[in-house]
mmCIF file of C-alpha atoms and ligand atoms in Angstrom:
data_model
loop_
_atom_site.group_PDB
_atom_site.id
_atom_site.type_symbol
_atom_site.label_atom_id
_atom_site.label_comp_id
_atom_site.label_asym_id
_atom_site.label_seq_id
_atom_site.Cartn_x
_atom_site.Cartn_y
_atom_site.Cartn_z
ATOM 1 C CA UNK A 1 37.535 46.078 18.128
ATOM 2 C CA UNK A 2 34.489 46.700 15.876
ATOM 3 C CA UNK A 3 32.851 43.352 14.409
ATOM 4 C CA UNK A 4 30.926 43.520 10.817
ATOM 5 C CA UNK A 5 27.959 41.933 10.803
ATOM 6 C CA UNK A 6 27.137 38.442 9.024
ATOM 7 C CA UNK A 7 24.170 37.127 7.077
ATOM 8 C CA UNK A 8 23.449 34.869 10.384
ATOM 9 C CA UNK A 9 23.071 37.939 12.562
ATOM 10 C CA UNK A 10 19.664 37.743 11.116
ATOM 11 C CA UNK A 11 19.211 33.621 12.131
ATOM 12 C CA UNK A 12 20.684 34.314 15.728
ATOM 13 C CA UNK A 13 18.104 33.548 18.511
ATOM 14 C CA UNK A 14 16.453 36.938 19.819
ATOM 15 C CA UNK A 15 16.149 37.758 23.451
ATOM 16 C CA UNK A 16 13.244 37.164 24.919
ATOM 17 C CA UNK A 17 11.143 40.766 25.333
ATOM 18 C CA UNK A 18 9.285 39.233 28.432
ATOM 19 C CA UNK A 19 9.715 36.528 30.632
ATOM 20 C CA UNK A 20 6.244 35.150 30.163
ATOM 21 C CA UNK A 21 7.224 34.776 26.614
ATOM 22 C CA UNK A 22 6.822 31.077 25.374
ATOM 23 C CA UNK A 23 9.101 29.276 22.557
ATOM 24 C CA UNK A 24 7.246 28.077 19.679
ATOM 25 C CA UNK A 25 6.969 24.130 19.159
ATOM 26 C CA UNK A 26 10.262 23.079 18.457
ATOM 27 C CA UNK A 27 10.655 21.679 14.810
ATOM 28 C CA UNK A 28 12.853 19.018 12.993
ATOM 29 C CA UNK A 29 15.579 21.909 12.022
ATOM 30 C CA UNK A 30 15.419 22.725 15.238
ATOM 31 C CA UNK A 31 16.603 19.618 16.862
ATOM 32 C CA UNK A 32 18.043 17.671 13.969
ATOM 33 C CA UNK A 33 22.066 18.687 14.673
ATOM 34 C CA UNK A 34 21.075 18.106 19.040
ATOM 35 C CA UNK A 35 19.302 14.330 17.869
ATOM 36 C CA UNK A 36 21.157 12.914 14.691
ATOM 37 C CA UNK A 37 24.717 14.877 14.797
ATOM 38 C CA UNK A 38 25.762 15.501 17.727
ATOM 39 C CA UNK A 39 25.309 12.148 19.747
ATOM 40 C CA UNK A 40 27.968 10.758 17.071
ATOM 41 C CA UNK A 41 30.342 14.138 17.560
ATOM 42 C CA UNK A 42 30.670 13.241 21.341
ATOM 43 C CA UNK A 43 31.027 9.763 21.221
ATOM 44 C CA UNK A 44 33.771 9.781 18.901
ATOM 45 C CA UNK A 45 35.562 12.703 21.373
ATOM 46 C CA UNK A 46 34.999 10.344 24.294
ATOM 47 C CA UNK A 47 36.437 7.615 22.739
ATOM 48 C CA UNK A 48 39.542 9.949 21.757
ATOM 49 C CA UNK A 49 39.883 12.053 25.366
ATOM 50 C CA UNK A 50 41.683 10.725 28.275
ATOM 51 C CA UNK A 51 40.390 13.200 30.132
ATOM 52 C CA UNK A 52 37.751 15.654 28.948
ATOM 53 C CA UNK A 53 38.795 17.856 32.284
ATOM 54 C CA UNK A 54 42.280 18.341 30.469
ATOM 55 C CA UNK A 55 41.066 18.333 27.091
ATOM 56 C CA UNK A 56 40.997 22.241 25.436
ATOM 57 C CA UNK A 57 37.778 22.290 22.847
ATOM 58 C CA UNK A 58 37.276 24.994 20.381
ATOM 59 C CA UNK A 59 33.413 24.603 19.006
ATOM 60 C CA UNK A 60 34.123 26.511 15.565
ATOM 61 C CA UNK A 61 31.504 27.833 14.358
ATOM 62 C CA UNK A 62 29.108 27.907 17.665
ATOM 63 C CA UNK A 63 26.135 29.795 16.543
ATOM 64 C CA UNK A 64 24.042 30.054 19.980
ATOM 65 C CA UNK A 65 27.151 28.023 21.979
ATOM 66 C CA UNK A 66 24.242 25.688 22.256
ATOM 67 C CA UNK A 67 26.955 22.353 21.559
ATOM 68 C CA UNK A 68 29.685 24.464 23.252
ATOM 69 C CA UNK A 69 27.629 24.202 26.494
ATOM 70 C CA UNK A 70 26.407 20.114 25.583
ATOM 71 C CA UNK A 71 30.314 19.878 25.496
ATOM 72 C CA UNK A 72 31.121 21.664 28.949
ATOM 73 C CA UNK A 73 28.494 19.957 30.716
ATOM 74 C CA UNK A 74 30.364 16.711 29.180
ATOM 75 C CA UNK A 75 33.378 18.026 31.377
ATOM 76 C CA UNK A 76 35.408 19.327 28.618
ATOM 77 C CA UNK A 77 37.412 22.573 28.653
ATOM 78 C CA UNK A 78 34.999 23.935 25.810
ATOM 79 C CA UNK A 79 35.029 27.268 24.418
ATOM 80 C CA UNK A 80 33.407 28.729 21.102
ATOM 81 C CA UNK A 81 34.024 31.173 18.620
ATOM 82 C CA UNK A 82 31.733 32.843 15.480
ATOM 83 C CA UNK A 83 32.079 35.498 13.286
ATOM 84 C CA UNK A 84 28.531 36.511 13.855
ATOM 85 C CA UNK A 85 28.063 39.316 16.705
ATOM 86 C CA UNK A 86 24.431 38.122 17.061
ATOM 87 C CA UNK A 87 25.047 34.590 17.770
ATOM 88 C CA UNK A 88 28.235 35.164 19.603
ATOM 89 C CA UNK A 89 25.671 37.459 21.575
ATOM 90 C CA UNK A 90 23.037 34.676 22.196
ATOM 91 C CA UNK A 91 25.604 32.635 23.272
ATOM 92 C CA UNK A 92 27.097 35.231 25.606
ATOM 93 C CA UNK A 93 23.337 35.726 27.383
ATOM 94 C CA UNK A 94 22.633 32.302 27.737
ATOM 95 C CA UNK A 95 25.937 30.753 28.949
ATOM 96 C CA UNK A 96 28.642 33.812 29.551
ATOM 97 C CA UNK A 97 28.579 32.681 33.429
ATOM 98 C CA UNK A 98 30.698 29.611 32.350
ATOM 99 C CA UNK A 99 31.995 29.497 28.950
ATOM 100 C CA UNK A 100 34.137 31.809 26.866
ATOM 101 C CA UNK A 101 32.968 32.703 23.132
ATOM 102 C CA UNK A 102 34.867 35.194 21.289
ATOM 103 C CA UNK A 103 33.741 37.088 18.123
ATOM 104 C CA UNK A 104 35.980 35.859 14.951
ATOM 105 C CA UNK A 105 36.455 33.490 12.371
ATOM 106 C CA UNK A 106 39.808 31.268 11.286
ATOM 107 C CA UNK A 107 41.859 34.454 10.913
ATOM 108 C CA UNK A 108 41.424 34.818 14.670
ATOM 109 C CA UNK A 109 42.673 30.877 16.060
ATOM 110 C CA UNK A 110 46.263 30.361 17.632
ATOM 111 C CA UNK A 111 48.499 29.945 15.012
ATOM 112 C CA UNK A 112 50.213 27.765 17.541
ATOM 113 C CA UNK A 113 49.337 23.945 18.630
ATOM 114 C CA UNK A 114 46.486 25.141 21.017
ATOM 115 C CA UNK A 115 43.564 22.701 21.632
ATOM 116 C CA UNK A 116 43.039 19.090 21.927
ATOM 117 C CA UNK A 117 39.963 18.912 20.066
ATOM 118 C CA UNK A 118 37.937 21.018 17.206
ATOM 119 C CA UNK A 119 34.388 20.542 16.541
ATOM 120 C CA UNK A 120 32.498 22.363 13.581
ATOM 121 C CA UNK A 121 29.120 21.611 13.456
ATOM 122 C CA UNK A 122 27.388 22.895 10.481
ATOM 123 C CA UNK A 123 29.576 25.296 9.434
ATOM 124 C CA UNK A 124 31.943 24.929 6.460
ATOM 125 C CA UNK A 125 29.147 24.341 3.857
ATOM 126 C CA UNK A 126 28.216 27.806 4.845
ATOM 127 C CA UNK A 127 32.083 28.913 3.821
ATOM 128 C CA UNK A 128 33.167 29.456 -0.014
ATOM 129 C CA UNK A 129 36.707 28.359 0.598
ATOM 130 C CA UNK A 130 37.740 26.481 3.189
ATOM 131 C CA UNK A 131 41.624 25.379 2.485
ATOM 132 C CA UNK A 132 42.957 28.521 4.327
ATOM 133 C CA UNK A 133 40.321 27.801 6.463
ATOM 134 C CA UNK A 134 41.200 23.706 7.311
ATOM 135 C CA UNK A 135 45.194 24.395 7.036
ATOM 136 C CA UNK A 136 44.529 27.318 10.554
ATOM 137 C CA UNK A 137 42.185 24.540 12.630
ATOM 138 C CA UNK A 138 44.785 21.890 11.665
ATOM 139 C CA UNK A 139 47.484 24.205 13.036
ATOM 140 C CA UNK A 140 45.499 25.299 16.346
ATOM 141 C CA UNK A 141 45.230 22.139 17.087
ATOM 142 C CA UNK A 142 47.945 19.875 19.120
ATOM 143 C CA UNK A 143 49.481 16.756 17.789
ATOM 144 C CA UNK A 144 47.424 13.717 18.034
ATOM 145 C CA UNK A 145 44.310 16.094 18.403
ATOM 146 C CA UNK A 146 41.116 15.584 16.529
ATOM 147 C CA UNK A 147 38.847 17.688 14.826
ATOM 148 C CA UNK A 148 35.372 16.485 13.868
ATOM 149 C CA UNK A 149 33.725 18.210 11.298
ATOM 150 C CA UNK A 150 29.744 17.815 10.210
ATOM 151 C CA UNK A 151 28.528 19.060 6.944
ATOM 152 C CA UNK A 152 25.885 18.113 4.551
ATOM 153 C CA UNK A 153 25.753 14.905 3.079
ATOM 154 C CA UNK A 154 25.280 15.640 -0.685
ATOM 155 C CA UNK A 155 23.029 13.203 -1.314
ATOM 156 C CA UNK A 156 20.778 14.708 1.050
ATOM 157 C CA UNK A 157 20.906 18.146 -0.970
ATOM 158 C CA UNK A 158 20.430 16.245 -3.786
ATOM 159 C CA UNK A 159 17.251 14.685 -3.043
ATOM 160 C CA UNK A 160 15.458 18.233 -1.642
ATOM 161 C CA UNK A 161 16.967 19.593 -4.913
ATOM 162 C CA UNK A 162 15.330 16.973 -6.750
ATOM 163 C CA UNK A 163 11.781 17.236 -5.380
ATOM 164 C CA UNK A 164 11.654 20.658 -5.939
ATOM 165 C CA UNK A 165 11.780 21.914 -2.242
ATOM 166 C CA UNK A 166 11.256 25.942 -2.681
ATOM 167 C CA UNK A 167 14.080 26.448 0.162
ATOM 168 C CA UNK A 168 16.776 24.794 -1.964
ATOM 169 C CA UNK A 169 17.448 26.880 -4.558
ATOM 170 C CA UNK A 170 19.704 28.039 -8.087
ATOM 171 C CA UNK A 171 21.857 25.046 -7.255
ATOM 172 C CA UNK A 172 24.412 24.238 -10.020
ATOM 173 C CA UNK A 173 23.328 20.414 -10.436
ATOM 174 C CA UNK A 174 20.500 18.232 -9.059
ATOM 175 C CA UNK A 175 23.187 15.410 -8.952
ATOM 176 C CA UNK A 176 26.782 16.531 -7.885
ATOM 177 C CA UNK A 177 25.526 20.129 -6.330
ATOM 178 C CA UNK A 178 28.340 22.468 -5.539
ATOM 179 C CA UNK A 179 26.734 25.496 -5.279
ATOM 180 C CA UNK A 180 23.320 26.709 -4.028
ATOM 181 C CA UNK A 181 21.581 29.327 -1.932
ATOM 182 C CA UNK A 182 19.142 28.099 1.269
ATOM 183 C CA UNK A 183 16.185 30.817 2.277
ATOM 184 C CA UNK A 184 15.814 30.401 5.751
ATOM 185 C CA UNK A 185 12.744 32.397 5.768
ATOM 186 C CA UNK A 186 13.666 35.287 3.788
ATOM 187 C CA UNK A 187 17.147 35.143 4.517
ATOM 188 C CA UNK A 188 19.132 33.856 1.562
ATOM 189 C CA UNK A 189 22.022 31.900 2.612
ATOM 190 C CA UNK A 190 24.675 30.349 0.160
ATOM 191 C CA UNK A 191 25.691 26.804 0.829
ATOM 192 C CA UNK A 192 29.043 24.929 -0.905
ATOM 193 C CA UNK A 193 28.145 21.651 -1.204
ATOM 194 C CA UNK A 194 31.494 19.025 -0.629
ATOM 195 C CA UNK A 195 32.136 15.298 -0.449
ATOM 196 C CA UNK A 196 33.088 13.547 1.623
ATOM 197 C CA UNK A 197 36.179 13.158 -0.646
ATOM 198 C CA UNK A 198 37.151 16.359 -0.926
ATOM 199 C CA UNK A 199 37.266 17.401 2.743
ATOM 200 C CA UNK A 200 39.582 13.950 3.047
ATOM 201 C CA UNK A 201 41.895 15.021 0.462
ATOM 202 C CA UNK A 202 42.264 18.703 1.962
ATOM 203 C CA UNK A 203 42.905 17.291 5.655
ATOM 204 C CA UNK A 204 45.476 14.870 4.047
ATOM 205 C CA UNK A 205 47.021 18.283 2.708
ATOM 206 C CA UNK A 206 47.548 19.562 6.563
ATOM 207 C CA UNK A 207 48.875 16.360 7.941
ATOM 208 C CA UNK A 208 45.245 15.431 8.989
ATOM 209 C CA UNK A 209 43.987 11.603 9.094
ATOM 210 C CA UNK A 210 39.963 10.120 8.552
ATOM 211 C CA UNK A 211 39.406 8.675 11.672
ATOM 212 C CA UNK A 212 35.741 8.275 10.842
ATOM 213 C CA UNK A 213 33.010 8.819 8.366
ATOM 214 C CA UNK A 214 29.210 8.660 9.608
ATOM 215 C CA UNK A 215 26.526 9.638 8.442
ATOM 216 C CA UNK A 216 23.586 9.506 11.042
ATOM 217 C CA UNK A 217 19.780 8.161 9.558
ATOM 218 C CA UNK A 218 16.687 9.932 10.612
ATOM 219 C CA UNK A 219 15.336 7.546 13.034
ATOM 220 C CA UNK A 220 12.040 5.993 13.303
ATOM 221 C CA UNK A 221 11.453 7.765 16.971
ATOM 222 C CA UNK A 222 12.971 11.119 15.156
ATOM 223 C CA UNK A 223 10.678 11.283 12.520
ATOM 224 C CA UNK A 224 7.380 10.548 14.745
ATOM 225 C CA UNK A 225 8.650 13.228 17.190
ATOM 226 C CA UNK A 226 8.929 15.916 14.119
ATOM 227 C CA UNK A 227 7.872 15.504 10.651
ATOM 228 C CA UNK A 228 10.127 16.501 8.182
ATOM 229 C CA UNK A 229 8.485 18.011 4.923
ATOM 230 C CA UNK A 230 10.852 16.362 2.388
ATOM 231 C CA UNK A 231 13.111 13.080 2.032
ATOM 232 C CA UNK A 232 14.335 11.757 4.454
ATOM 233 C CA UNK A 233 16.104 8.470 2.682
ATOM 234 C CA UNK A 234 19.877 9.676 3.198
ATOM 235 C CA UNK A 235 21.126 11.133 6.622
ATOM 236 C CA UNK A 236 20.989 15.017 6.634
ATOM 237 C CA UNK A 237 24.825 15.321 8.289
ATOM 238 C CA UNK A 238 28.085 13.922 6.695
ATOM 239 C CA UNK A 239 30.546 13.667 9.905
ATOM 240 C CA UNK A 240 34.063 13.198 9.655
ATOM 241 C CA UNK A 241 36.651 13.347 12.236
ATOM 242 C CA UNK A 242 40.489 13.443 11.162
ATOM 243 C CA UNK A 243 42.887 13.041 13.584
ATOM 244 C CA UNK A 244 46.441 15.427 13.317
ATOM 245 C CA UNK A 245 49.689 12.535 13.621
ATOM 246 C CA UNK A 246 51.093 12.878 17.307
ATOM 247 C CA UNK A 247 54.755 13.098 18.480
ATOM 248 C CA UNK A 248 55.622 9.538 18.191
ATOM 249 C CA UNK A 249 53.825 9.020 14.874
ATOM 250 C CA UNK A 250 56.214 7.682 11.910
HETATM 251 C C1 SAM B 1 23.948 26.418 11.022
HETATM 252 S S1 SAM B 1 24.840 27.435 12.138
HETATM 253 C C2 SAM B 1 25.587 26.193 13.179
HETATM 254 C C3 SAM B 1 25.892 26.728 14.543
HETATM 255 C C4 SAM B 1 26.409 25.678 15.543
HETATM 256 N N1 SAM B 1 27.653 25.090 15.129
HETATM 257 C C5 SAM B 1 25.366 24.620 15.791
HETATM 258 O O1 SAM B 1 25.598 23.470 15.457
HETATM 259 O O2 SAM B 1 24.314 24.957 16.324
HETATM 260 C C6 SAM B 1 26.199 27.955 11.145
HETATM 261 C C7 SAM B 1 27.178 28.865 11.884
HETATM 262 O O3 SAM B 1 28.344 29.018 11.050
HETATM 263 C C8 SAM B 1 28.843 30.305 11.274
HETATM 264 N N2 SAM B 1 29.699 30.683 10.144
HETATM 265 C C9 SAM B 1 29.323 31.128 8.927
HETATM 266 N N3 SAM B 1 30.405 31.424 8.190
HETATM 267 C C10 SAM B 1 31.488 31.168 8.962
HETATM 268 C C11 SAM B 1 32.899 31.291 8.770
HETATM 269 N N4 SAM B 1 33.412 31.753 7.622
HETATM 270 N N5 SAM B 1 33.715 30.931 9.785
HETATM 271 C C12 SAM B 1 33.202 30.462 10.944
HETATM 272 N N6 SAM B 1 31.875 30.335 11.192
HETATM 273 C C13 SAM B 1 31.043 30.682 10.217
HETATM 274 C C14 SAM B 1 27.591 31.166 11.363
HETATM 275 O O4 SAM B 1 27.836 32.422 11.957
HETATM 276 C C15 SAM B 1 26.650 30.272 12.142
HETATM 277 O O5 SAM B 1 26.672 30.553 13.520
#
């Protein structure tokens, strides 16, 4: 099957030409969804998991399967999937001895009860329309699953719009943004800004619960370790997990 390529072909992480090679210092965009998102994504999961060993995780969304692999070392049966060829790639070279990833995006999930839990990290801001897009990962997953989704807060976009940050750009309101582009160096991405509202009321639509709303601060020790060149007053990540009714739910 042939793949078409994505505008985050172009962000995925390039193979190293030699092995002398260093990485660059590591930034705060770097680390930001590894320190402030993530820590929340698997506590929640552990406290919703019997047993991570029998617990089937789809990582939506998995750029570089860098999560995907945080989530099998955690013992879970993790596996990740992303329309980009590039990142699926990345992912593929770094971790392909132990994890699947797969090349696709909703249209590809089990339209059948499949996995326990769904994480998507970063990912539906990036989509224009994400009903059809909720309504498959609230049918691949099983009843009484979970799946935890982390966007950006608003009021975080707000603020960079607000100070005039060049990256943040042609966004449709300073206040209640909708609709922008990010350049990630020269790559132009578009972002769909949602509340946390909105996401609720679609999950609601496709028998999905809130089972939490968080939205993780930059820490003290964070911002020491890596500056961050704009505010930093409201969290960068909006997480909410919803939770599908089980069997014996009235
Ligand atoms: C900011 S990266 C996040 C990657 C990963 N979840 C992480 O936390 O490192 C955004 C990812 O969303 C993926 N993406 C963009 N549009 C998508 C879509 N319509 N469906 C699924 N994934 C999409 C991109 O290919 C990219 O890998």
């Amino acid at each position: 099957m042939s793949h078409t390529e994505t505008i985050w072909d172009a962000l995925a992480p390039k193979p190293k030409i030699a092995a002398s090679e260093t990485d660059p210092p590591k930034q705060w965009y770097d680390v930001d969804n590894i320190l402030l998102a993530e820590p929340v994504i698997i506590e929640y999961l552990a406290a919703h998991t019997a047993s991570p060993a029998d617990s089937r995780l789809l990582d939506f969304g998995c750029g570089d399967g860098q999560f995907t692999s945080r989530l099998h070392e955690l013992g879970y049966k993790a596996e990740g999937i992303d329309p980009s060829p590039s990142m699926i790639a990345a992912a593929q070279d770094k971790y392909s001895e132990t994890l699947p990833f797969t090349i696709g995006g909703f249209e590809s999930l089990p339209n059948e009860a499949t996995y326990d839990s769904i994480t998507a990290v970063m990912v539906m801001q990036f989509i224009p329309d994400v009903k059809p897009v909720m309504q498959r990962l609230a049918a691949a997953l099983k009843p009484g699953g979970s799946l935890v989704v982390a966007a950006f807060n608003p009021e975080f976009i707000s603020d960079w719009i607000r100070t005039g940050n060049p990256d943040y750009v042609g966004f449709d309101s300073v206040d209640n943004p909708t609709e922008g582009t990010l350049l990630f160096g020269p790559v132009e991405v578009p972002v769909y800004v949602r509340t946390a509202a909105q996401y609720i009321e679609l999950a609601a639509e496709d028998g999905l619960s809130l089972a939490l709303e968080a939205y993780p601060p930059f820490s003290d020790a964070f911002l020491e370790q890596y500056p961050v060149d704009g505010p930093v007053e409201h969290a960068e990540h909006m997480i909410l997990a919803f939770q599908k009714a089980g069997l014996h739910d009235d």
